[in-house]
Short mmCIF file of C-alpha atoms and ligand atoms in Angstrom, two decimals:
data_model
loop_
_atom_site.label_atom_id
_atom_site.label_comp_id
_atom_site.label_asym_id
_atom_site.label_seq_id
_atom_site.Cartn_x
_atom_site.Cartn_y
_atom_site.Cartn_z
CA MET F 1 61.33 61.99 48.46
CA LYS F 2 57.90 61.62 49.24
CA TYR F 3 55.84 64.76 51.21
CA TYR F 4 52.56 64.12 52.98
CA ILE F 5 50.65 66.60 54.90
CA LEU F 6 48.31 65.50 56.96
CA PHE F 7 45.79 68.08 57.28
CA GLY F 8 42.80 68.54 60.17
CA PRO F 9 41.52 71.19 62.59
CA PRO F 10 42.95 71.14 65.75
CA GLY F 11 41.74 67.62 67.87
CA ALA F 12 41.15 66.20 64.75
CA GLY F 13 43.93 63.24 65.60
CA LYS F 14 46.70 64.51 63.37
CA GLY F 15 49.19 63.75 66.44
CA THR F 16 47.42 59.92 67.28
CA HIS F 17 47.88 59.27 63.68
CA ALA F 18 50.84 59.96 62.26
CA GLY F 19 53.39 56.96 64.79
CA ALA F 20 52.15 54.66 62.68
CA VAL F 21 51.54 56.25 59.13
CA ALA F 22 55.40 57.42 59.50
CA GLN F 23 56.73 53.97 60.17
CA LYS F 24 54.39 51.67 57.44
CA TYR F 25 55.84 54.57 55.12
CA ASN F 26 59.17 55.04 56.24
CA LEU F 27 58.76 58.69 56.88
CA LYS F 28 59.77 61.16 59.42
CA HIS F 29 56.66 62.66 61.27
CA ILE F 30 57.70 66.20 61.43
CA SER F 31 54.77 68.17 63.92
CA THR F 32 55.11 71.84 63.71
CA GLY F 33 53.46 72.12 67.61
CA GLU F 34 55.84 69.40 68.85
CA LEU F 35 59.20 71.09 67.61
CA LEU F 36 57.21 74.80 69.15
CA ARG F 37 56.32 73.17 72.76
CA ALA F 38 59.99 71.61 72.61
CA GLU F 39 60.94 75.39 72.14
CA ILE F 40 59.14 76.75 75.06
CA ALA F 41 60.19 73.59 77.25
CA ALA F 42 64.00 74.39 76.58
CA GLY F 43 63.28 78.40 77.90
CA THR F 44 64.70 79.11 74.42
CA GLU F 45 64.27 82.95 73.54
CA LEU F 46 61.95 81.78 70.12
CA GLY F 47 59.88 79.50 72.70
CA ARG F 48 59.01 82.19 75.10
CA GLN F 49 58.03 84.84 72.23
CA ALA F 50 55.76 81.47 70.43
CA LYS F 51 53.83 80.47 74.15
CA THR F 52 52.01 83.41 74.15
CA LEU F 53 50.81 83.36 70.54
CA ILE F 54 50.06 79.64 71.53
CA ASP F 55 48.65 80.05 74.15
CA ALA F 56 46.39 82.73 73.09
CA GLY F 57 45.11 79.78 69.94
CA SER F 58 46.84 82.69 67.86
CA LEU F 59 49.45 81.23 64.70
CA VAL F 60 53.35 81.55 64.98
CA PRO F 61 54.87 83.89 62.45
CA ASP F 62 55.15 82.09 59.30
CA SER F 63 58.77 82.58 58.91
CA VAL F 64 59.37 80.70 62.06
CA VAL F 65 57.60 77.76 61.53
CA GLU F 66 59.08 77.32 57.87
CA GLY F 67 62.78 77.56 59.16
CA MET F 68 62.09 74.68 61.45
CA ILE F 69 60.07 72.45 57.96
CA GLU F 70 63.83 73.83 56.11
CA SER F 71 65.93 72.45 58.94
CA ALA F 72 64.28 69.46 59.23
CA PHE F 73 64.74 69.14 55.84
CA ASP F 74 68.21 69.98 55.64
CA THR F 75 69.35 67.56 58.81
CA ILE F 76 67.09 64.37 58.64
CA LYS F 77 68.52 61.74 56.48
CA GLY F 78 67.38 57.47 56.42
CA VAL F 79 63.70 58.12 55.37
CA ASP F 80 61.84 57.93 52.47
CA GLY F 81 59.88 61.02 53.19
CA PHE F 82 58.17 63.31 55.70
CA LEU F 83 54.92 63.19 56.96
CA LEU F 84 54.13 67.26 57.95
CA ASP F 85 51.61 68.07 60.54
CA GLY F 86 50.13 70.94 61.50
CA PHE F 87 52.18 72.36 58.05
CA PRO F 88 51.22 74.50 56.33
CA ARG F 89 48.80 76.41 58.25
CA ASN F 90 47.77 79.52 55.95
CA LEU F 91 47.91 80.18 52.33
CA ALA F 92 51.27 81.79 52.37
CA GLN F 93 52.72 78.77 54.10
CA ALA F 94 51.49 76.49 51.73
CA ARG F 95 52.86 78.45 48.54
CA ASP F 96 56.26 79.04 50.62
CA LEU F 97 56.38 75.18 50.88
CA ASP F 98 55.65 74.52 47.44
CA ALA F 99 58.71 76.85 46.61
CA ILE F 100 60.99 75.26 49.13
CA LEU F 101 60.22 72.16 47.69
CA GLU F 102 60.41 73.24 44.25
CA LYS F 103 64.40 74.53 45.19
CA ARG F 104 64.95 70.87 45.74
CA GLY F 105 63.33 69.59 42.81
CA GLU F 106 60.39 67.90 45.14
CA SER F 107 56.68 68.72 45.59
CA VAL F 108 54.09 67.64 47.68
CA THR F 109 52.58 64.40 47.13
CA GLY F 110 49.84 64.50 48.71
CA VAL F 111 47.48 66.00 50.87
CA VAL F 112 45.57 63.61 53.82
CA SER F 113 42.77 65.58 55.30
CA LEU F 114 41.02 64.10 58.70
CA MET F 115 37.67 64.98 58.43
CA ILE F 116 35.57 66.29 61.71
CA GLU F 117 32.59 68.57 63.00
CA ASP F 118 33.51 71.05 65.53
CA GLU F 119 31.66 69.88 67.60
CA THR F 120 33.89 66.36 67.72
CA ILE F 121 36.36 68.49 68.42
CA ARG F 122 35.24 70.40 70.74
CA LYS F 123 34.69 67.33 72.80
CA ARG F 124 37.91 65.45 71.66
CA ILE F 125 40.30 68.46 72.79
CA ALA F 126 38.22 68.52 76.58
CA HIS F 127 39.36 64.90 76.58
CA ARG F 128 43.13 65.45 75.47
CA ALA F 129 43.29 68.09 78.07
CA ALA F 130 42.30 65.56 80.50
CA ILE F 131 45.61 63.53 79.29
CA GLU F 132 48.53 65.77 77.74
CA GLY F 133 47.65 68.74 80.07
CA ARG F 134 48.28 70.30 77.52
CA ALA F 135 47.79 74.72 78.24
CA ASP F 136 46.25 75.66 74.79
CA ASP F 137 43.74 72.92 75.30
CA ALA F 138 42.38 74.25 79.04
CA SER F 139 40.66 77.71 78.10
CA GLU F 140 37.74 77.83 76.26
CA ALA F 141 38.38 81.12 74.94
CA THR F 142 41.65 79.92 73.22
CA ILE F 143 39.93 76.55 72.19
CA ASN F 144 37.50 78.89 70.39
CA ASN F 145 40.46 80.84 68.74
CA ARG F 146 41.95 77.60 67.72
CA ILE F 147 39.20 76.70 65.47
CA GLN F 148 37.75 79.91 64.45
CA THR F 149 41.89 80.03 63.29
CA TYR F 150 41.50 77.01 60.95
CA HIS F 151 38.28 77.88 59.62
CA ALA F 152 39.56 81.42 58.58
CA GLN F 153 43.10 80.88 57.70
CA THR F 154 43.39 76.75 57.37
CA GLU F 155 40.68 75.71 55.52
CA PRO F 156 41.17 77.49 52.43
CA LEU F 157 44.12 75.36 51.91
CA ILE F 158 41.68 72.54 50.99
CA ALA F 159 40.21 74.25 47.43
CA PHE F 160 44.59 74.87 47.12
CA TYR F 161 45.19 71.21 47.28
CA LYS F 162 41.88 70.50 45.70
CA ALA F 163 42.84 72.54 42.78
CA ALA F 164 46.39 70.99 42.76
CA GLY F 165 44.94 67.30 41.99
CA LYS F 166 46.75 66.57 45.48
CA TYR F 167 43.32 66.60 48.64
CA HIS F 168 42.29 63.06 49.56
CA GLU F 169 39.90 62.99 53.01
CA ALA F 170 39.13 60.62 55.53
CA ASP F 171 36.26 60.85 58.07
CA VAL F 172 37.64 60.06 61.32
CA ASN F 173 34.04 61.88 62.98
CA GLY F 174 33.82 58.54 64.53
CA TRP F 175 35.29 57.59 68.47
CA ASP F 176 37.23 54.23 67.49
CA ILE F 177 40.53 55.05 66.63
CA GLU F 178 41.12 52.04 65.01
CA THR F 179 38.39 52.53 62.40
CA ASN F 180 40.01 55.92 61.58
CA ARG F 181 43.36 54.51 61.58
CA ALA F 182 42.30 52.29 59.15
CA ARG F 183 40.57 55.68 56.69
CA VAL F 184 43.34 57.79 57.06
CA LEU F 185 46.14 54.09 55.63
CA ALA F 186 43.91 53.28 53.09
CA VAL F 187 44.08 57.22 51.72
CA MET F 188 47.63 56.91 51.88
CA GLU F 189 47.50 53.55 49.65
CA GLN F 190 45.40 55.89 47.04
CA ILE F 191 47.89 58.31 47.27
CA GLY F 192 50.21 55.90 46.46
P1 LIG B 1 49.42 71.56 67.28
O1 LIG B 1 49.83 71.08 67.81
O2 LIG B 1 49.58 71.62 66.25
O3 LIG B 1 47.59 71.94 67.11
O4 LIG B 1 50.04 73.56 66.79
C1 LIG B 1 49.32 74.37 68.38
C2 LIG B 1 49.78 75.41 68.00
O5 LIG B 1 51.55 75.82 67.87
C3 LIG B 1 48.56 76.02 67.16
O6 LIG B 1 47.60 76.48 67.81
C4 LIG B 1 49.69 77.34 66.84
O7 LIG B 1 50.17 78.42 67.56
C5 LIG B 1 50.89 76.59 66.65
N1 LIG B 1 51.60 76.51 65.37
C6 LIG B 1 51.55 74.81 65.13
N2 LIG B 1 51.93 74.60 63.94
C7 LIG B 1 52.07 75.76 63.18
C8 LIG B 1 51.94 76.67 62.17
N3 LIG B 1 52.16 75.61 60.97
N4 LIG B 1 51.91 78.04 61.92
C9 LIG B 1 51.62 78.70 62.84
N5 LIG B 1 51.28 78.54 64.14
C10 LIG B 1 51.50 77.13 64.38
#
């Protein structure tokens, strides 16, 4: 099985490109953010607890998202691998992912990192807020906290995956979705 990580700050376009990548390589796209939003929509206890943190732009506990990931690995069949979107989001999650995969005799195949500047992030999120109506896209304070959380907790994963020889970048600063998608797919080809 292949285990790809689609990496990047909020608003980089992970969700926008994941579908095409997953389809081309017969991967199951797993977005921890989407799974959490589904829990909120279903009104579960987990969703209720997660909502407060998500609305503040903070991360939910590692154990919650890791449980979701493990259960997806256990139950989803008939694919050649997984495309992880929004996970891992800090070093503890990255190390735990390695341990989860090692137990299964597997490892991370490669990381596709969507490179985008902070100013573009803000514009993209403002654009998405108008289309998708996500609560955590609507407040300036929440967006600031998500960008800050990305730099403080998620960005260190770049060095982690570089050291593992698994890190690859795609420049997605431009606004042309097709160009960006072609760059993402080119990186997938490079990883193999
Ligand atoms: P996303 O859809 O990936 O932008 O995620 C939306 C929100 O869900 C994030 O701002 C976090 O509050 C939460 N979330 C998603 N993935 C994770 C994760 N791997 N670890 C912790 N919190 C997460």
